[in-house]
Short mmCIF file of C-alpha atoms in Angstrom, two decimals:
data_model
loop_
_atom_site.label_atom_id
_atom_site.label_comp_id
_atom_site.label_asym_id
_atom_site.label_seq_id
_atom_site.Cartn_x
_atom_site.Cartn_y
_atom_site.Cartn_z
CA UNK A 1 61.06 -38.75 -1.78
CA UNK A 2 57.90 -39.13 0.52
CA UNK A 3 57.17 -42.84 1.82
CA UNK A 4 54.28 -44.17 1.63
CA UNK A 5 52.92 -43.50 5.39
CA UNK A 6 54.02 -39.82 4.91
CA UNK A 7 51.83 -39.45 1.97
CA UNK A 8 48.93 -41.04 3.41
CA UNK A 9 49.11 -38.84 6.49
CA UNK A 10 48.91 -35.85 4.61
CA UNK A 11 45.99 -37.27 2.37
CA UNK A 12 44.42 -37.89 5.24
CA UNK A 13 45.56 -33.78 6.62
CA UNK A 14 44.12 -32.06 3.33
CA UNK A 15 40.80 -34.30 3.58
CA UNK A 16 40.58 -33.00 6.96
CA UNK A 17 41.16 -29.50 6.23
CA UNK A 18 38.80 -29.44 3.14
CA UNK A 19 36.30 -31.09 6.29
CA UNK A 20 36.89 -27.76 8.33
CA UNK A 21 36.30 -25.20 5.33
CA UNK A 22 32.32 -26.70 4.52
CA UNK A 23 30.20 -23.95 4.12
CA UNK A 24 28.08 -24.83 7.47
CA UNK A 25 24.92 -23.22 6.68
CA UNK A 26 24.97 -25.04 3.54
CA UNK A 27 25.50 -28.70 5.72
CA UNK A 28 22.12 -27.30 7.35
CA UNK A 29 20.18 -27.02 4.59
CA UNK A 30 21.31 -30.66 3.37
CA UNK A 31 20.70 -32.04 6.84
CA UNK A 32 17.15 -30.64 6.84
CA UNK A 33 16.55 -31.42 3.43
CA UNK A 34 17.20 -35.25 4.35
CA UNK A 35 14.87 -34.61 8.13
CA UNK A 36 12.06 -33.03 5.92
CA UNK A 37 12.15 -30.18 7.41
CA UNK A 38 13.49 -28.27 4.12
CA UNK A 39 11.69 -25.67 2.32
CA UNK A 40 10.98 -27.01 -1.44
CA UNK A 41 9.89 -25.86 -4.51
CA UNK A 42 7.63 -28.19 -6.72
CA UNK A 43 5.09 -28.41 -9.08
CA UNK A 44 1.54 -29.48 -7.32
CA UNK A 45 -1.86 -30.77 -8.74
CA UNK A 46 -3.55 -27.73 -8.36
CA UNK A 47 -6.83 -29.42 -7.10
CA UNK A 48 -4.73 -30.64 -4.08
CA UNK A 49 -3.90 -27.33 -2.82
CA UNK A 50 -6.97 -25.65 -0.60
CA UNK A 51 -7.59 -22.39 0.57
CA UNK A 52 -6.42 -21.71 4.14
CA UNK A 53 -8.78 -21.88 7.25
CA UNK A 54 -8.27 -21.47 10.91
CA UNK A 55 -8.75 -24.55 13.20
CA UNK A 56 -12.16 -22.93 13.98
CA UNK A 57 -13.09 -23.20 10.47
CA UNK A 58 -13.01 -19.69 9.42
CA UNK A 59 -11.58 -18.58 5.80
CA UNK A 60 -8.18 -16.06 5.89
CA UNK A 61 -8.63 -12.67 7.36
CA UNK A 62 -8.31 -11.61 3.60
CA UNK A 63 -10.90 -10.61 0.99
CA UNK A 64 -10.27 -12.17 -2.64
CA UNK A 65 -10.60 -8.98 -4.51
CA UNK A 66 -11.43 -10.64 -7.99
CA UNK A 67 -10.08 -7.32 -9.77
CA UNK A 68 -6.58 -8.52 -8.86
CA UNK A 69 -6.64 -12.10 -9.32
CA UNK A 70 -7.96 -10.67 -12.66
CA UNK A 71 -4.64 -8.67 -13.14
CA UNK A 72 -2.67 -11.43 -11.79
CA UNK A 73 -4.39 -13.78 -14.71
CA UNK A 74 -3.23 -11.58 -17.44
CA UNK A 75 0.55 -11.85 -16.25
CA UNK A 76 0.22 -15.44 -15.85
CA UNK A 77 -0.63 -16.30 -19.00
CA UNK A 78 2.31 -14.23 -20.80
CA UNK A 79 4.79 -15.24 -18.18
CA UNK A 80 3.84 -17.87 -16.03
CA UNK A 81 3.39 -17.77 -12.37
CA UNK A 82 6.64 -16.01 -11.31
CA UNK A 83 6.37 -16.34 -7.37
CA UNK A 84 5.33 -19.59 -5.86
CA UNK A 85 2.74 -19.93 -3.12
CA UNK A 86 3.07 -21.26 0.12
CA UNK A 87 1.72 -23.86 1.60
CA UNK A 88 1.75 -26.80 4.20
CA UNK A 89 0.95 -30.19 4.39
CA UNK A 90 -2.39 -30.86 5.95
CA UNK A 91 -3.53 -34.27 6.16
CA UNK A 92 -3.58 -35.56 2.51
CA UNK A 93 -3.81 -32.25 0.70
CA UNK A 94 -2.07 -28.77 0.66
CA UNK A 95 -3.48 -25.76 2.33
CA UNK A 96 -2.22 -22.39 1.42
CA UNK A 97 -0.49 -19.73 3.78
CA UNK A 98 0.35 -17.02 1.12
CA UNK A 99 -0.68 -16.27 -2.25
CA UNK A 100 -4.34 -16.78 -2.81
CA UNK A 101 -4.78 -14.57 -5.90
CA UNK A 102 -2.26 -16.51 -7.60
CA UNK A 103 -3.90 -19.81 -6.57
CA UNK A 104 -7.42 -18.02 -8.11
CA UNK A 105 -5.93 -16.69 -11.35
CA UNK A 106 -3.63 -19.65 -11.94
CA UNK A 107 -6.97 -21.43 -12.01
CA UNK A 108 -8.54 -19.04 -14.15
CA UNK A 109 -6.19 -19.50 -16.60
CA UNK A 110 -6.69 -23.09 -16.32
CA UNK A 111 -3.41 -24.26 -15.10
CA UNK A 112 -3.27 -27.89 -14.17
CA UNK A 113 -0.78 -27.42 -11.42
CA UNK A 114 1.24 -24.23 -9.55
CA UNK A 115 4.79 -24.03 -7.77
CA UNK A 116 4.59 -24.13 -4.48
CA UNK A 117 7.19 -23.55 -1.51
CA UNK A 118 6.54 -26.36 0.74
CA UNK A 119 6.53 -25.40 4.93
CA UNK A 120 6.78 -28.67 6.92
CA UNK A 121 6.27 -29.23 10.42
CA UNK A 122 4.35 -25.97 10.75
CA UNK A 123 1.41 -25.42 13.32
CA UNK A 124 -1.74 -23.87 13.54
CA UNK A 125 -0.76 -20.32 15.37
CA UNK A 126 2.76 -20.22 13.35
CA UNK A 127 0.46 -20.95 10.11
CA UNK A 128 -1.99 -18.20 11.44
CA UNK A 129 1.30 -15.62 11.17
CA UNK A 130 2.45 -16.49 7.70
CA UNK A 131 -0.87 -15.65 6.54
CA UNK A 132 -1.15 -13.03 8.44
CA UNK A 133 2.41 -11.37 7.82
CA UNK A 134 2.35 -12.15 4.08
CA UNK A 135 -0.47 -9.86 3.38
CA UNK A 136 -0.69 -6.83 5.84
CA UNK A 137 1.83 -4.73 4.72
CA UNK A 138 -0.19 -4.40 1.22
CA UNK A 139 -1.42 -1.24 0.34
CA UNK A 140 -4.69 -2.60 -0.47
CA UNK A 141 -5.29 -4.10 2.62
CA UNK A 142 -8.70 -3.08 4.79
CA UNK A 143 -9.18 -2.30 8.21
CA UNK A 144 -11.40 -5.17 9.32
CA UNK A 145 -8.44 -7.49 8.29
CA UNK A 146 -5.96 -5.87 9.73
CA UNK A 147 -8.31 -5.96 12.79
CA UNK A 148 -9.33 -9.28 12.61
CA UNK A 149 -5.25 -10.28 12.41
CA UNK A 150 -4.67 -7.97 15.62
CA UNK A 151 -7.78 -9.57 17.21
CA UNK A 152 -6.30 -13.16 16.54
CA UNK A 153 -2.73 -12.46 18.12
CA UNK A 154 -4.26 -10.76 21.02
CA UNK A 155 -6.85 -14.13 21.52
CA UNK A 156 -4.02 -16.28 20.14
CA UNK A 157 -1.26 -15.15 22.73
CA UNK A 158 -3.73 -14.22 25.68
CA UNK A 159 -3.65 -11.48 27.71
CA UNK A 160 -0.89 -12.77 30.64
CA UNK A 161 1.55 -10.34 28.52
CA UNK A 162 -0.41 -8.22 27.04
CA UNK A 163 1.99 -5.14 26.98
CA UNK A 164 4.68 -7.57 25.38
CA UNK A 165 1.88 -8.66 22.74
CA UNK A 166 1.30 -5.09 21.39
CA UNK A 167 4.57 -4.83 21.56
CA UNK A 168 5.31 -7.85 18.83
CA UNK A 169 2.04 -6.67 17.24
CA UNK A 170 3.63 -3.01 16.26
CA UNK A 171 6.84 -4.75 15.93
CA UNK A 172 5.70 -7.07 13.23
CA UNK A 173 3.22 -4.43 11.15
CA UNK A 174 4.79 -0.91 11.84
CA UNK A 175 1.66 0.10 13.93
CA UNK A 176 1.65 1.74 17.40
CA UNK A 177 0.29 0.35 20.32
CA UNK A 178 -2.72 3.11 20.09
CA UNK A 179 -3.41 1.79 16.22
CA UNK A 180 -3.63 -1.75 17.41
CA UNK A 181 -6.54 -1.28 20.03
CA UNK A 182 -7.96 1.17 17.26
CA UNK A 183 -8.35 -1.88 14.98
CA UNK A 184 -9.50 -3.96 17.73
CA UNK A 185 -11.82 -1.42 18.63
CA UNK A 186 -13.67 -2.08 14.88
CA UNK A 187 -14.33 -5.27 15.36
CA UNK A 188 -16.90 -4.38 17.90
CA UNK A 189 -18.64 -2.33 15.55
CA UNK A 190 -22.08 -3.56 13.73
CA UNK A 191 -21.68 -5.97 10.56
CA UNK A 192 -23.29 -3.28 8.66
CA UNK A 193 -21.09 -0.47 10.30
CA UNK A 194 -17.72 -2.48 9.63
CA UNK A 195 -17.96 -2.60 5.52
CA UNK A 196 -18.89 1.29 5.67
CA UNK A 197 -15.53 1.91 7.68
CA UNK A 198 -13.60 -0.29 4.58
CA UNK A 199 -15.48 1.72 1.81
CA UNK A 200 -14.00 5.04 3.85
CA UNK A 201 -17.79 6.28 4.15
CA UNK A 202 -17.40 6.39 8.11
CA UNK A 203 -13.51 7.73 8.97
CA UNK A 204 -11.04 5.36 10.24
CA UNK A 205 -8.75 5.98 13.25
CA UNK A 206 -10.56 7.76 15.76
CA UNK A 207 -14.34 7.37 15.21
CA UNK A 208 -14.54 3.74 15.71
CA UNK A 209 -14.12 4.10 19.45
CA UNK A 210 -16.52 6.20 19.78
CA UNK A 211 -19.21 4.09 17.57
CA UNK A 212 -18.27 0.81 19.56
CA UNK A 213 -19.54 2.35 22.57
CA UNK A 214 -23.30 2.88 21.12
CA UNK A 215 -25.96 -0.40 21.22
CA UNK A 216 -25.66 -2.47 18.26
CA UNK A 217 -29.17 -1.34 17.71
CA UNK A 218 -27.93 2.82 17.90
CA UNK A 219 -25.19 1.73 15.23
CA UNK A 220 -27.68 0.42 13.15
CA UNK A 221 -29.74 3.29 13.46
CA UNK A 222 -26.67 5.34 11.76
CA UNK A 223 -26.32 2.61 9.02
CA UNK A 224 -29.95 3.10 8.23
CA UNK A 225 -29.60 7.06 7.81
CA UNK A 226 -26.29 6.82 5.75
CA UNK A 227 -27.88 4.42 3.53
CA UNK A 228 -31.56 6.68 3.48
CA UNK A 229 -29.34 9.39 2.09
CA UNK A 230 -26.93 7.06 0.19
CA UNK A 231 -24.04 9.30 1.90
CA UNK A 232 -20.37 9.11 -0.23
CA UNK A 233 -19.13 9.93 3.72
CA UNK A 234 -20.39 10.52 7.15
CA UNK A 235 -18.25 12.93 8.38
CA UNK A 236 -16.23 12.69 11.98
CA UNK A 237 -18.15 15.93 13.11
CA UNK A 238 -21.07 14.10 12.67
CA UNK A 239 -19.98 11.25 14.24
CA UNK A 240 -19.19 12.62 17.39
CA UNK A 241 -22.63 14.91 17.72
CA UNK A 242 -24.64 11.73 16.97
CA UNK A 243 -22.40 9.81 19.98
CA UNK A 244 -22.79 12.79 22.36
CA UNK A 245 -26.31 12.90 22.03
CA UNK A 246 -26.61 9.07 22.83
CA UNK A 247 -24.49 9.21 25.54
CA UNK A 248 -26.76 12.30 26.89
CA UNK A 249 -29.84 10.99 26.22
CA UNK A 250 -29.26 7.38 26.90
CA UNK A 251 -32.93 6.22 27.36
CA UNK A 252 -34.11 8.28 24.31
CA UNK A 253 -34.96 6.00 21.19
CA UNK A 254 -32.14 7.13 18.23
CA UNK A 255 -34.42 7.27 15.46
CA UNK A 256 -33.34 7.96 11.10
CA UNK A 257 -34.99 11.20 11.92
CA UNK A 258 -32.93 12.44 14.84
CA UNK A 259 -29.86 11.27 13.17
CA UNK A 260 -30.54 13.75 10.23
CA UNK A 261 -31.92 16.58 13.13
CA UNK A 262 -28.55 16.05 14.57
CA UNK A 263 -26.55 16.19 11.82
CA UNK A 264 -28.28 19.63 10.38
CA UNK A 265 -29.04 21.38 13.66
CA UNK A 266 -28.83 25.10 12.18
CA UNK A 267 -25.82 27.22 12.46
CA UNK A 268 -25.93 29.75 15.49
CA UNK A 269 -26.61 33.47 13.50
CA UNK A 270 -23.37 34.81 14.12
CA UNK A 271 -23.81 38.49 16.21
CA UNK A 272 -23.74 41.71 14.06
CA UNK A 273 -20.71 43.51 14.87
CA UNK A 274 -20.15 47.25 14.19
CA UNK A 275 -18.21 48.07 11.31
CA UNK A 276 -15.40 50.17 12.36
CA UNK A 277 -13.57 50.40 9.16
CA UNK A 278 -11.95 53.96 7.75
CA UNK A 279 -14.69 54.46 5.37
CA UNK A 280 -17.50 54.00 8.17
CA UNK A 281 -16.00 56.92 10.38
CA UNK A 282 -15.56 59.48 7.73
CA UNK A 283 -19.59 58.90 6.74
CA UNK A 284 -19.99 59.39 10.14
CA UNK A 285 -18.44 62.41 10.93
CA UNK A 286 -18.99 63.79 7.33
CA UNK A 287 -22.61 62.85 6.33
CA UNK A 288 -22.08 64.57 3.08
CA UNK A 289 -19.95 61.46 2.16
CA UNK A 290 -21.58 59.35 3.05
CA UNK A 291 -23.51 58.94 -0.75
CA UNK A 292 -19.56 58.99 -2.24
CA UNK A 293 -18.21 56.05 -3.85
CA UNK A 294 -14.67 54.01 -2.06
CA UNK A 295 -13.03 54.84 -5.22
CA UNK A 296 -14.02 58.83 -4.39
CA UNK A 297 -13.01 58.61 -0.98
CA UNK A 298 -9.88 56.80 -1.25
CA UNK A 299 -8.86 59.05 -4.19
CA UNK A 300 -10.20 62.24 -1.40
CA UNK A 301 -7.65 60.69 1.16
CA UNK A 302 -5.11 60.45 -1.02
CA UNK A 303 -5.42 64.32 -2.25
CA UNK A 304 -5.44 65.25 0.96
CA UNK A 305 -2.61 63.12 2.59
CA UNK A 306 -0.39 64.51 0.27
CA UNK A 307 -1.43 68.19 0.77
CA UNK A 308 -0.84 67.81 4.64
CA UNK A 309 2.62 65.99 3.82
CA UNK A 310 3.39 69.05 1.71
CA UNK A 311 2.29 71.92 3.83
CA UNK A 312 4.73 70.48 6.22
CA UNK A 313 7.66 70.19 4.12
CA UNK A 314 6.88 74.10 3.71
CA UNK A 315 7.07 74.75 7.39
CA UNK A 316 10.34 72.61 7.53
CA UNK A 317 11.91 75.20 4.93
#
């Protein structure tokens, strides 16, 4: 039989074993649960959650398209809202980092409050790049936000590194280097030259470099003709004849009425060449053909191709 101390020793040998086998990560999460550092899940008053902005005051890189927040509504109301929105802490209200349609349509349907995942201790730049990384890889995404994103991390991390910046950038979004300064390159574009690139009238992905080298004043000049002519699409050729003429004729005015001279310059009359085709040489050197029909003279060619073939099967005997 065990005495007393011998029991207590191993007692005190399992507790310490059972110590050693705690699931660490999970000792983590309690740890940081307790420093408030956690990320939670609860129900919030849905008029103390606000729409994020930058320190500079500017709304999220994103466009509310009301046609999904729309869609969105009509699943909340059946089901609920399935995915809870992010947010931080910011000063005595909530600001959100991801899910602003289903912030809208939760509202829409009326809801009194939302579930929300709850980021602590979060700053303004590492804010910026939940926003940003929680909405670019959408499909429905346009190319001034992805450029105003790019823009930001390029500002945000300066230029010291710049190489290790587009590096992260392409990382982070599955874009190359080239696509990055491509986005960046929109940005410089006119504000009525930027929507047209989103609505697809003006191509994205080559074009914009070119534009961004015209005046503000030339880019407005092309705006002007593609709305005259209410144009579904200005095409790349056009595009780059309208940019080589500026950059020939740099101290020329760009007027509506060049653009559309530009654009419909007519097509060089392609030179006559001479016909050299079989039917062309026999009405040459026959003239008495010449008034016979293709059908006649291919079914003449034919006759005749298999005479010669057959005369000199008769030699060959």
């Amino acid at each position: 039989m065990c005495s007393l101390l011998e029991r207590r020793s191993q007692h005190q040998e399992n507790m310490q074993s059972e110590a050693e086998n705690i699931n660490h990560e999970l000792a983590a999460e309690y740890l940081n649960q307790w420093q408030g550092t956690a990320q939670r899940i609860v129900e919030l008053d849905i008029n103390s959650i606000k729409p994020y902005r930058t320190p500079e005051g500017k709304e999220q890189p994103y466009k509310i398209r009301q046609s999904k927040v729309e869609r969105l509504a009509i699943s909340i109301r059946d089901l609920g809202v399935l995915q809870p929105v992010i947010v931080r802490r910011k000063d005595s209200e909530y600001e959100i980092l991801a899910g602003h349609h289903r912030y809208y349509a939760a509202r829409l349907c009326g809801l009194t409050t939302i579930p929300c995942q709850i980021k602590d201790n979060i700053d303004d730049f590492t804010a910026y790049m939940i926003v940003a990384e929680s909405n670019t890889r959408t499909d429905d995404v346009l190319p001034s936000e992805n450029a105003e994103i790019f823009k930001t991390y390029m500002d945000k991390r300066g230029m010291d590194n710049e190489t290790a910046t587009l590096n992260e950038i392409s990382e982070k979004f599955g874009v190359s280097n080239t696509t990055v300064y491509r986005y960046v390159h929109l940005l410089k574009l006119s504000a009525r030259l930027i929507p047209m690139v989103d609505n697809k009238v003006i191509p994205f992905g080559r074009y914009e470099m070119l534009l961004a080298h015209l005046s503000e004043e030339q880019q407005n000049i092309i705006a002007d003709y593609i709305e005259m002519y209410d144009l579904r699409t200005f095409p790349g050729k056009y595009i780059n004849a309208v940019c080589a003429y500026c950059d020939e004729n740099g101290n020329e005015e760009l007027t509506v009425d060049k653009v559309y001279d530009i654009c419909h310059q007519p097509k060089a009359k392609k030179t006559e060449q001479v016909s050299t085709s079989i039917y062309t040489k026999i009405s040459t050197m026959f003239p008495s053909l010449e008034s016979s029909s293709q059908d006649d003279m291919d079914d003449l060619i034919v006759k005749l191709l298999a005479e010669h073939f057959a005369a000199e099967n008769t030699l060959d005997t």
